[in-house]
Amino acid sequence: MARILVVEDEVKIARFIELELQHEGYETAKAHDGRTGLEMAESGGYDLVLLDIMLPELNGLEVLRRLRKTSDIPVIMLTARDAVMDKVSGLDMGADDYVTKPFAIEELLARIRVTLRKRREKASESASLLSAAGVVMNVQAHTVTYRDEEITLTNKEFSLLETLLANKNIVLSRDTLLARVWSYDYIGETNVVDVYVRYLRQKIDDRFGIKLIHTVRGVGYIIKDDAV
Ligand code: CA
């Protein structure tokens, strides 16, 4: 379950929020001033920060500004009812959302759920992106593009390219590629790999005039990182 840091100087409100969060199954910690809150947030170990704006020592906007130099942890600001400027500055400075005080606890809980879900989606999306030489593969969406132009691949071509991209900068032998992409029934028929590498080169290298898949003579194939 997610761990939430509550930074709120009004002890009663902080305690109330904490109890409600715990009731929902979240783990919680709290800080009653901006400096302590910033230190705790920077120490890591939290999935989300609820950050009040009016805080002693460092106000919430200043905590957020400093925190954003080192961390992209989700932050929901707690703002006073009519502090429009605070909302705008908070979002400008990288807050994920804000809740206006006084708030209904259901609203706060809903915003927390949405913010955590968005973050999980973002994380899984970036985890499923593979790329090299300007070619981008989205494994989940099963798409491959070069500079936003779509490349249509068969399933075998896709999984061969995926295997090479996922092992970027490592030379993969024909036997390794056969085992991972085709299954062991094909062991020995290494020319299948060459045939499919040729298909990929026709669809990508030849079409866009780039060098994506390199042959390492006597060993196998490699896709190199752009910087290598
Ligand atoms: Ca306050």
Coordinates of N, CA and C and ligand atoms in Angstrom, one line a residue:
M1 N 0.8 -1.2 0.0 CA 0.0 0.0 0.0 C 0.9 1.3 0.0
A2 N 0.4 2.3 -0.6 CA 1.2 3.5 -0.7 C 1.5 4.2 0.6
R3 N 2.6 4.8 0.7 CA 3.0 5.6 1.9 C 2.9 7.0 1.6
I4 N 2.1 7.7 2.5 CA 1.8 9.1 2.3 C 2.3 10.0 3.4
L5 N 3.0 11.0 3.0 CA 3.6 12.0 4.0 C 2.6 13.2 4.1
V6 N 2.2 13.5 5.3 CA 1.3 14.6 5.5 C 2.1 15.8 6.1
V7 N 2.2 16.9 5.4 CA 2.9 18.0 5.9 C 1.9 19.1 6.2
E8 N 1.6 19.3 7.5 CA 0.5 20.2 7.9 C 0.8 20.6 9.4
D9 N 0.8 21.9 9.6 CA 1.2 22.4 10.9 C 0.0 22.4 11.9
E10 N -1.2 22.3 11.4 CA -2.3 22.3 12.3 C -2.5 20.8 12.8
V11 N -2.1 20.6 14.0 CA -1.9 19.2 14.5 C -3.2 18.4 14.4
K12 N -4.3 19.1 14.7 CA -5.6 18.4 14.7 C -5.9 17.9 13.3
I13 N -5.8 18.8 12.4 CA -6.1 18.5 11.0 C -5.1 17.4 10.5
A14 N -3.9 17.5 10.8 CA -2.9 16.5 10.4 C -3.3 15.1 10.9
R15 N -3.7 15.1 12.2 CA -4.0 13.8 12.9 C -5.3 13.3 12.2
F16 N -6.3 14.1 11.9 CA -7.5 13.7 11.3 C -7.2 13.1 9.9
I17 N -6.4 13.8 9.1 CA -6.1 13.2 7.8 C -5.3 11.9 7.9
E18 N -4.4 11.9 8.8 CA -3.6 10.6 9.0 C -4.5 9.4 9.4
L19 N -5.5 9.7 10.3 CA -6.4 8.6 10.7 C -7.2 8.1 9.5
E20 N -7.7 9.1 8.7 CA -8.5 8.7 7.6 C -7.7 7.9 6.6
L21 N -6.5 8.3 6.3 CA -5.6 7.7 5.4 C -5.3 6.2 5.9
Q22 N -5.1 6.1 7.2 CA -4.8 4.8 7.7 C -6.0 3.9 7.6
H23 N -7.2 4.5 7.8 CA -8.4 3.8 7.7 C -8.6 3.2 6.3
E24 N -8.1 3.9 5.3 CA -8.1 3.5 3.9 C -7.0 2.5 3.5
G25 N -6.1 2.3 4.5 CA -5.1 1.3 4.3 C -3.7 1.9 3.9
Y26 N -3.6 3.2 3.8 CA -2.3 3.8 3.5 C -1.4 3.8 4.7
E27 N -0.2 3.7 4.5 CA 0.8 4.0 5.6 C 1.1 5.5 5.6
T28 N 1.3 6.1 6.7 CA 1.4 7.5 6.8 C 2.6 7.9 7.7
A29 N 3.0 9.2 7.5 CA 4.0 9.8 8.4 C 3.6 11.3 8.3
K30 N 3.9 12.1 9.3 CA 3.6 13.5 9.2 C 4.7 14.4 9.8
A31 N 4.6 15.6 9.2 CA 5.6 16.7 9.7 C 4.7 17.9 9.9
H32 N 5.1 18.7 10.9 CA 4.3 19.9 11.3 C 5.0 21.2 10.9
D33 N 6.1 21.1 10.2 CA 6.7 22.4 9.6 C 7.3 22.1 8.3
G34 N 7.6 23.1 7.5 CA 8.0 22.9 6.2 C 9.4 22.3 6.1
R35 N 10.3 22.7 7.0 CA 11.7 22.2 6.9 C 11.7 20.7 7.1
T36 N 11.0 20.3 8.2 CA 11.0 18.9 8.5 C 10.3 18.1 7.4
G37 N 9.2 18.7 6.8 CA 8.5 18.0 5.7 C 9.4 17.8 4.5
L38 N 10.2 18.9 4.2 CA 11.1 18.8 3.0 C 12.1 17.7 3.3
E39 N 12.7 17.7 4.5 CA 13.7 16.7 4.7 C 13.2 15.3 4.6
M40 N 12.0 15.1 5.2 CA 11.3 13.7 5.1 C 11.0 13.4 3.7
A41 N 10.5 14.3 2.9 CA 10.1 14.0 1.5 C 11.3 13.7 0.7
E42 N 12.4 14.5 0.9 CA 13.7 14.2 0.2 C 14.3 12.9 0.6
S43 N 14.1 12.4 1.8 CA 14.7 11.2 2.2 C 14.1 10.0 1.4
G44 N 13.0 10.2 0.7 CA 12.5 9.2 -0.1 C 11.6 8.2 0.7
G45 N 11.1 7.2 0.1 CA 10.3 6.2 0.9 C 8.9 6.6 1.0
Y46 N 8.5 7.7 0.3 CA 7.0 8.0 0.2 C 6.5 7.9 -1.2
D47 N 5.3 7.7 -1.4 CA 4.7 7.6 -2.7 C 3.9 8.9 -3.1
L48 N 3.6 9.7 -2.0 CA 2.8 10.9 -2.3 C 3.0 11.8 -1.1
V49 N 3.0 13.1 -1.3 CA 3.0 14.1 -0.3 C 1.8 15.0 -0.3
L50 N 1.1 15.1 0.9 CA 0.1 16.1 1.0 C 0.7 17.3 1.7
L51 N 0.7 18.4 1.0 CA 1.5 19.6 1.4 C 0.7 20.8 1.6
D52 N 0.5 21.2 2.9 CA -0.1 22.5 3.2 C 0.7 23.6 2.7
I53 N 0.1 24.8 2.4 CA 0.8 25.9 1.9 C 1.3 26.8 3.1
M54 N 0.4 27.1 4.0 CA 0.7 28.0 5.1 C 1.4 27.1 6.2
L55 N 2.7 27.2 6.2 CA 3.5 26.3 7.1 C 4.6 27.2 7.8
P56 N 4.9 26.9 9.0 CA 6.1 27.6 9.6 C 7.4 27.1 9.1
E57 N 8.4 28.0 9.2 CA 9.8 27.7 8.7 C 10.0 27.8 7.2
L58 N 9.3 26.9 6.5 CA 9.3 27.0 5.0 C 7.9 26.9 4.6
N59 N 7.4 27.8 3.8 CA 6.0 27.6 3.4 C 5.9 26.5 2.3
G60 N 4.7 26.0 2.1 CA 4.5 24.8 1.2 C 5.0 25.1 -0.2
L61 N 4.9 26.3 -0.8 CA 5.3 26.5 -2.1 C 6.9 26.4 -2.2
E62 N 7.5 26.9 -1.1 CA 9.0 26.9 -1.1 C 9.4 25.4 -0.9
V63 N 8.7 24.7 -0.1 CA 9.0 23.2 0.1 C 8.9 22.6 -1.3
L64 N 7.9 22.9 -2.0 CA 7.7 22.2 -3.3 C 8.8 22.6 -4.3
R65 N 9.1 23.9 -4.3 CA 10.1 24.4 -5.2 C 11.5 23.7 -5.0
R66 N 11.8 23.5 -3.7 CA 13.1 22.8 -3.4 C 13.0 21.3 -3.7
L67 N 11.9 20.8 -3.3 CA 11.7 19.3 -3.5 C 11.8 18.9 -5.0
R68 N 11.3 19.8 -5.9 CA 11.3 19.5 -7.3 C 12.6 19.5 -7.9
K69 N 13.6 20.0 -7.2 CA 15.0 20.0 -7.7 C 15.5 18.6 -7.7
T70 N 15.0 17.7 -6.8 CA 15.6 16.4 -6.7 C 14.6 15.3 -6.8
S71 N 13.3 15.6 -6.9 CA 12.3 14.6 -6.8 C 11.1 14.9 -7.6
D72 N 10.5 13.8 -8.2 CA 9.2 14.0 -8.9 C 8.1 13.3 -8.2
I73 N 8.2 13.1 -6.9 CA 7.2 12.4 -6.1 C 5.9 13.2 -6.3
P74 N 4.7 12.5 -6.4 CA 3.5 13.2 -6.5 C 3.2 14.1 -5.3
V75 N 2.7 15.3 -5.5 CA 2.4 16.3 -4.5 C 1.0 16.8 -4.7
I76 N 0.2 16.7 -3.6 CA -1.1 17.4 -3.6 C -1.0 18.5 -2.6
M77 N -1.3 19.8 -3.1 CA -1.2 20.9 -2.2 C -2.6 21.1 -1.5
L78 N -2.5 21.5 -0.3 CA -3.7 21.9 0.5 C -3.7 23.4 0.6
T79 N -4.7 24.0 -0.1 CA -4.7 25.5 -0.2 C -5.9 26.1 0.5
A80 N -5.8 27.3 1.0 CA -6.9 28.0 1.6 C -7.9 28.3 0.5
R81 N -9.2 28.5 0.9 CA -10.3 28.6 0.0 C -10.1 29.6 -1.1
D82 N -9.6 30.8 -0.8 CA -9.6 31.8 -1.8 C -8.2 32.2 -2.3
A83 N -7.3 31.3 -2.0 CA -5.9 31.6 -2.4 C -5.6 31.2 -3.8
V84 N -6.3 31.9 -4.8 CA -6.1 31.4 -6.2 C -4.7 31.4 -6.7
M85 N -4.0 32.5 -6.2 CA -2.5 32.6 -6.6 C -1.8 31.4 -6.1
D86 N -2.1 30.9 -4.9 CA -1.3 29.7 -4.4 C -1.6 28.5 -5.3
K87 N -2.8 28.3 -5.8 CA -3.1 27.2 -6.6 C -2.3 27.3 -7.9
V88 N -2.4 28.5 -8.5 CA -1.7 28.6 -9.8 C -0.2 28.4 -9.6
S89 N 0.4 29.0 -8.6 CA 1.9 28.9 -8.4 C 2.2 27.4 -8.1
G90 N 1.4 26.8 -7.3 CA 1.6 25.4 -6.9 C 1.7 24.5 -8.1
L91 N 0.7 24.7 -9.0 CA 0.6 23.8 -10.2 C 1.8 24.2 -11.2
D92 N 2.1 25.5 -11.2 CA 3.3 25.9 -12.0 C 4.5 25.3 -11.5
M93 N 4.6 25.1 -10.3 CA 5.9 24.6 -9.7 C 5.9 23.1 -9.7
G94 N 4.9 22.5 -10.2 CA 5.0 21.0 -10.3 C 4.1 20.2 -9.3
A95 N 3.2 20.9 -8.7 CA 2.2 20.1 -7.9 C 1.4 19.3 -8.8
D96 N 1.0 18.1 -8.4 CA 0.1 17.3 -9.2 C -1.3 17.7 -9.2
D97 N -1.7 18.2 -8.0 CA -3.1 18.6 -7.8 C -3.2 19.4 -6.6
Y98 N -4.4 20.0 -6.3 CA -4.6 20.7 -5.1 C -6.0 20.5 -4.6
V99 N -6.1 20.6 -3.2 CA -7.4 20.5 -2.6 C -7.6 21.7 -1.8
T100 N -8.8 22.3 -1.9 CA -9.1 23.6 -1.2 C -9.6 23.3 0.2
K101 N -9.0 24.0 1.2 CA -9.5 23.8 2.6 C -10.7 24.8 2.8
P102 N -11.7 24.4 3.6 CA -11.9 23.1 4.2 C -12.4 22.1 3.1
F103 N -11.9 20.9 3.2 CA -12.3 19.9 2.2 C -13.0 18.8 2.8
A104 N -13.9 18.1 2.0 CA -14.5 16.9 2.4 C -13.4 15.8 2.3
I105 N -13.3 14.9 3.3 CA -12.3 13.9 3.2 C -12.4 13.0 2.0
E106 N -13.7 12.8 1.6 CA -13.9 11.9 0.4 C -13.2 12.5 -0.9
E107 N -13.3 13.9 -0.9 CA -12.6 14.5 -2.1 C -11.1 14.3 -2.0
L108 N -10.6 14.5 -0.9 CA -9.1 14.4 -0.7 C -8.7 12.9 -1.1
L109 N -9.5 12.0 -0.6 CA -9.1 10.5 -0.9 C -9.2 10.2 -2.4
A110 N -10.3 10.8 -3.0 CA -10.4 10.6 -4.4 C -9.2 11.2 -5.2
R111 N -8.8 12.4 -4.8 CA -7.7 13.0 -5.5 C -6.4 12.2 -5.3
I112 N -6.3 11.7 -4.1 CA -5.1 10.8 -3.9 C -5.1 9.6 -4.8
R113 N -6.3 9.0 -4.9 CA -6.4 7.8 -5.7 C -6.0 8.1 -7.2
V114 N -6.6 9.2 -7.7 CA -6.3 9.6 -9.1 C -4.9 9.9 -9.3
T115 N -4.3 10.6 -8.4 CA -2.9 11.0 -8.5 C -2.0 9.8 -8.5
L116 N -2.2 8.9 -7.6 CA -1.4 7.6 -7.5 C -1.6 6.8 -8.8
R117 N -2.8 6.7 -9.3 CA -3.1 5.9 -10.5 C -2.4 6.5 -11.7
K118 N -2.5 7.8 -11.8 CA -1.8 8.5 -12.9 C -0.3 8.2 -12.9
R119 N 0.3 8.2 -11.7 CA 1.7 8.0 -11.6 C 2.1 6.5 -11.9
R120 N 1.2 5.6 -11.5 CA 1.5 4.2 -11.9 C 1.4 4.0 -13.4
E121 N 0.4 4.6 -14.0 CA 0.3 4.5 -15.5 C 1.5 5.1 -16.2
K122 N 1.9 6.3 -15.7 CA 3.1 6.9 -16.3 C 4.3 6.0 -16.2
A123 N 4.5 5.4 -15.0 CA 5.6 4.6 -14.7 C 5.6 3.3 -15.6
S124 N 4.4 2.7 -15.8 CA 4.4 1.5 -16.6 C 4.5 1.8 -18.0
E125 N 4.0 3.0 -18.4 CA 4.2 3.4 -19.8 C 5.7 3.6 -20.2
S126 N 6.4 4.3 -19.3 CA 7.8 4.5 -19.6 C 8.6 3.2 -19.5
A127 N 8.1 2.3 -18.6 CA 8.8 1.0 -18.5 C 8.7 0.2 -19.8
S128 N 7.6 0.4 -20.5 CA 7.3 -0.4 -21.7 C 7.8 0.2 -23.0
L129 N 8.5 1.4 -22.9 CA 9.1 2.0 -24.1 C 10.5 1.5 -24.3
L130 N 10.8 1.0 -25.4 CA 12.2 0.7 -25.8 C 12.6 1.5 -27.0
S131 N 13.9 2.0 -27.1 CA 14.2 2.8 -28.2 C 15.7 2.7 -28.5
A132 N 16.0 3.0 -29.8 CA 17.4 3.1 -30.3 C 17.4 3.8 -31.6
A133 N 18.3 4.6 -31.9 CA 18.5 5.2 -33.2 C 17.2 5.9 -33.7
G134 N 16.4 6.4 -32.8 CA 15.2 7.1 -33.2 C 14.0 6.2 -33.3
V135 N 14.2 4.9 -33.3 CA 13.1 3.9 -33.4 C 12.6 3.7 -32.0
V136 N 11.2 3.9 -31.8 CA 10.6 3.7 -30.5 C 9.6 2.6 -30.5
M137 N 9.8 1.7 -29.6 CA 8.8 0.6 -29.5 C 8.0 0.7 -28.2
N138 N 6.7 0.7 -28.3 CA 5.9 0.6 -27.1 C 5.4 -0.8 -27.0
V139 N 5.9 -1.5 -26.0 CA 5.7 -2.9 -25.9 C 4.2 -3.2 -25.6
Q140 N 3.7 -2.4 -24.7 CA 2.3 -2.6 -24.3 C 1.3 -2.3 -25.4
A141 N 1.5 -1.2 -26.1 CA 0.6 -0.9 -27.2 C 1.0 -1.6 -28.5
H142 N 2.1 -2.4 -28.5 CA 2.5 -3.1 -29.6 C 2.7 -2.3 -30.9
T143 N 3.4 -1.1 -30.7 CA 3.6 -0.3 -31.8 C 5.1 0.0 -32.0
V144 N 5.5 0.3 -33.2 CA 6.9 0.8 -33.4 C 6.8 2.0 -34.3
T145 N 7.6 3.0 -34.0 CA 7.6 4.2 -34.8 C 9.0 4.7 -35.0
Y146 N 9.2 5.4 -36.1 CA 10.4 6.2 -36.3 C 10.0 7.6 -36.6
R147 N 10.4 8.6 -35.8 CA 10.0 9.9 -35.9 C 8.5 10.1 -36.2
D148 N 7.7 9.4 -35.4 CA 6.3 9.4 -35.4 C 5.7 8.7 -36.7
E149 N 6.5 8.1 -37.5 CA 6.0 7.3 -38.6 C 5.9 5.9 -38.2
E150 N 4.7 5.3 -38.4 CA 4.5 4.0 -37.9 C 5.2 2.9 -38.8
I151 N 5.7 1.9 -38.1 CA 6.3 0.8 -38.8 C 5.5 -0.5 -38.5
T152 N 5.0 -1.1 -39.6 CA 4.2 -2.3 -39.4 C 5.0 -3.5 -39.4
L153 N 5.0 -4.3 -38.3 CA 5.8 -5.5 -38.2 C 4.9 -6.7 -37.9
T154 N 5.3 -7.9 -38.4 CA 4.6 -9.1 -38.0 C 5.0 -9.4 -36.6
N155 N 4.3 -10.4 -36.0 CA 4.6 -10.7 -34.6 C 6.0 -11.2 -34.4
K156 N 6.5 -12.0 -35.3 CA 7.9 -12.5 -35.2 C 8.9 -11.4 -35.3
E157 N 8.7 -10.5 -36.3 CA 9.5 -9.4 -36.5 C 9.5 -8.5 -35.2
F158 N 8.3 -8.3 -34.7 CA 8.2 -7.5 -33.5 C 9.0 -8.1 -32.3
S159 N 8.8 -9.4 -32.1 CA 9.5 -9.9 -30.9 C 11.0 -10.1 -31.1
L160 N 11.4 -10.2 -32.4 CA 12.9 -10.2 -32.6 C 13.4 -8.8 -32.3
L161 N 12.7 -7.8 -32.8 CA 13.2 -6.4 -32.5 C 13.1 -6.1 -31.0
E162 N 12.0 -6.5 -30.4 CA 11.9 -6.3 -28.9 C 13.1 -6.9 -28.2
T163 N 13.4 -8.2 -28.5 CA 14.5 -8.9 -27.9 C 15.9 -8.1 -28.1
L164 N 16.1 -7.6 -29.3 CA 17.3 -6.9 -29.5 C 17.3 -5.5 -28.8
L165 N 16.2 -4.9 -28.8 CA 16.1 -3.6 -28.1 C 16.2 -3.7 -26.6
A166 N 15.6 -4.8 -26.1 CA 15.7 -5.0 -24.6 C 17.1 -5.4 -24.1
N167 N 17.9 -5.8 -25.1 CA 19.3 -6.2 -24.7 C 20.3 -5.3 -25.4
K168 N 19.9 -4.0 -25.5 CA 20.7 -3.1 -26.2 C 22.2 -3.1 -25.7
N169 N 23.1 -3.0 -26.7 CA 24.5 -3.0 -26.4 C 25.1 -4.4 -26.1
I170 N 24.3 -5.4 -26.2 CA 24.7 -6.8 -26.0 C 24.6 -7.5 -27.3
V171 N 25.7 -8.2 -27.7 CA 25.6 -9.0 -28.9 C 24.8 -10.3 -28.6
L172 N 23.8 -10.5 -29.4 CA 23.0 -11.8 -29.2 C 23.3 -12.7 -30.3
S173 N 23.7 -14.0 -29.9 CA 24.0 -15.0 -31.0 C 22.7 -15.4 -31.7
R174 N 22.8 -16.0 -32.8 CA 21.7 -16.5 -33.5 C 20.9 -17.5 -32.7
D175 N 21.7 -18.4 -32.0 CA 21.1 -19.4 -31.2 C 20.2 -18.8 -30.1
T176 N 20.8 -17.7 -29.4 CA 20.1 -17.0 -28.4 C 18.8 -16.4 -28.9
L177 N 18.9 -15.8 -30.0 CA 17.7 -15.2 -30.6 C 16.7 -16.2 -31.0
L178 N 17.1 -17.3 -31.6 CA 16.2 -18.4 -31.9 C 15.5 -18.9 -30.7
A179 N 16.2 -19.1 -29.6 CA 15.6 -19.7 -28.4 C 14.6 -18.7 -27.8
R180 N 14.9 -17.4 -27.9 CA 14.0 -16.4 -27.2 C 12.8 -16.1 -28.1
V181 N 13.0 -16.0 -29.4 CA 12.0 -15.5 -30.2 C 11.2 -16.7 -30.9
W182 N 11.8 -17.8 -31.2 CA 11.1 -18.8 -31.9 C 10.8 -20.1 -31.1
S183 N 11.5 -20.3 -30.0 CA 11.4 -21.5 -29.2 C 12.5 -22.5 -29.7
Y184 N 12.7 -23.5 -28.9 CA 13.8 -24.4 -29.1 C 13.6 -25.4 -30.3
D185 N 12.4 -25.5 -30.8 CA 12.2 -26.3 -31.9 C 13.1 -25.9 -33.1
Y186 N 13.4 -24.7 -33.1 CA 14.1 -24.2 -34.3 C 15.7 -24.2 -34.1
I187 N 16.1 -24.7 -33.0 CA 17.6 -24.7 -32.8 C 18.3 -25.4 -33.9
G188 N 19.3 -24.7 -34.4 CA 20.1 -25.2 -35.6 C 19.7 -24.5 -36.8
E189 N 18.4 -24.0 -36.9 CA 18.0 -23.4 -38.1 C 18.3 -21.9 -38.0
T190 N 19.5 -21.5 -37.8 CA 19.9 -20.1 -37.5 C 19.6 -19.2 -38.7
N191 N 19.5 -19.8 -39.9 CA 19.2 -18.9 -41.0 C 17.9 -18.2 -40.9
V192 N 17.0 -18.7 -40.1 CA 15.7 -18.1 -39.9 C 15.9 -16.7 -39.3
V193 N 16.9 -16.6 -38.4 CA 17.2 -15.3 -37.8 C 17.7 -14.3 -38.8
D194 N 18.6 -14.8 -39.7 CA 19.1 -13.9 -40.7 C 18.0 -13.4 -41.6
V195 N 17.1 -14.3 -42.0 CA 16.0 -13.9 -42.8 C 15.1 -12.8 -42.2
Y196 N 14.8 -13.0 -40.9 CA 14.0 -12.0 -40.2 C 14.8 -10.7 -39.9
V197 N 16.1 -10.8 -39.7 CA 16.8 -9.5 -39.6 C 16.8 -8.8 -40.9
R198 N 16.8 -9.5 -42.0 CA 16.7 -8.9 -43.3 C 15.4 -8.2 -43.5
Y199 N 14.3 -8.8 -43.0 CA 13.0 -8.2 -43.1 C 13.0 -6.9 -42.3
L200 N 13.5 -7.0 -41.1 CA 13.5 -5.7 -40.3 C 14.3 -4.6 -40.9
R201 N 15.5 -5.0 -41.5 CA 16.3 -4.0 -42.2 C 15.6 -3.4 -43.4
Q202 N 14.8 -4.2 -44.1 CA 14.1 -3.6 -45.2 C 13.0 -2.6 -44.7
K203 N 12.3 -3.0 -43.6 CA 11.2 -2.2 -43.1 C 11.7 -1.0 -42.3
I204 N 12.9 -1.0 -41.8 CA 13.4 0.1 -40.9 C 14.6 0.8 -41.5
D205 N 15.7 0.0 -41.6 CA 17.0 0.6 -42.0 C 16.9 1.2 -43.4
D206 N 16.4 0.3 -44.3 CA 16.4 0.8 -45.7 C 15.3 1.9 -45.9
R207 N 14.2 1.8 -45.2 CA 13.1 2.8 -45.4 C 13.5 4.1 -44.9
F208 N 14.2 4.2 -43.8 CA 14.5 5.5 -43.2 C 16.0 5.9 -43.3
G209 N 16.8 5.0 -44.0 CA 18.2 5.4 -44.1 C 18.9 5.4 -42.8
I210 N 18.7 4.5 -41.9 CA 19.4 4.5 -40.7 C 20.1 3.1 -40.5
K211 N 20.9 3.0 -39.5 CA 21.6 1.8 -39.2 C 21.2 1.3 -37.8
L212 N 20.2 0.4 -37.7 CA 19.6 0.0 -36.4 C 20.3 -1.3 -36.0
I213 N 20.2 -2.3 -36.8 CA 20.7 -3.6 -36.4 C 22.1 -3.9 -37.0
H214 N 23.1 -4.1 -36.1 CA 24.4 -4.3 -36.6 C 24.7 -5.8 -36.6
T215 N 25.5 -6.2 -37.6 CA 25.9 -7.6 -37.6 C 27.3 -7.7 -37.0
V216 N 27.5 -8.6 -36.1 CA 28.8 -8.9 -35.5 C 29.3 -10.2 -36.1
R217 N 30.2 -10.1 -37.0 CA 30.6 -11.3 -37.8 C 31.0 -12.5 -36.9
G218 N 30.4 -13.6 -37.2 CA 30.7 -14.9 -36.5 C 30.1 -15.0 -35.1
V219 N 29.4 -13.9 -34.7 CA 28.8 -13.9 -33.4 C 27.2 -13.8 -33.5
G220 N 26.8 -12.7 -34.0 CA 25.3 -12.5 -34.0 C 25.0 -11.1 -34.4
Y221 N 24.0 -10.5 -33.6 CA 23.4 -9.2 -33.9 C 23.4 -8.3 -32.7
I222 N 23.4 -7.0 -32.9 CA 23.4 -6.1 -31.8 C 22.7 -4.8 -32.2
I223 N 21.9 -4.2 -31.3 CA 21.4 -2.9 -31.5 C 22.2 -2.0 -30.5
K224 N 22.8 -1.0 -30.9 CA 23.6 -0.1 -30.0 C 22.8 1.1 -29.6
D225 N 23.1 1.5 -28.3 CA 22.6 2.7 -27.8 C 23.0 3.9 -28.7
D226 N 22.2 4.9 -28.8 CA 22.5 6.0 -29.7 C 23.9 6.6 -29.3
A227 N 24.2 6.6 -28.0 CA 25.4 7.3 -27.6 C 26.7 6.4 -27.7
V228 N 26.5 5.1 -28.0 CA 27.7 4.2 -28.0 C 28.3 4.2 -29.4
Ligands
CA1 CA -1.3 25.6 7.8

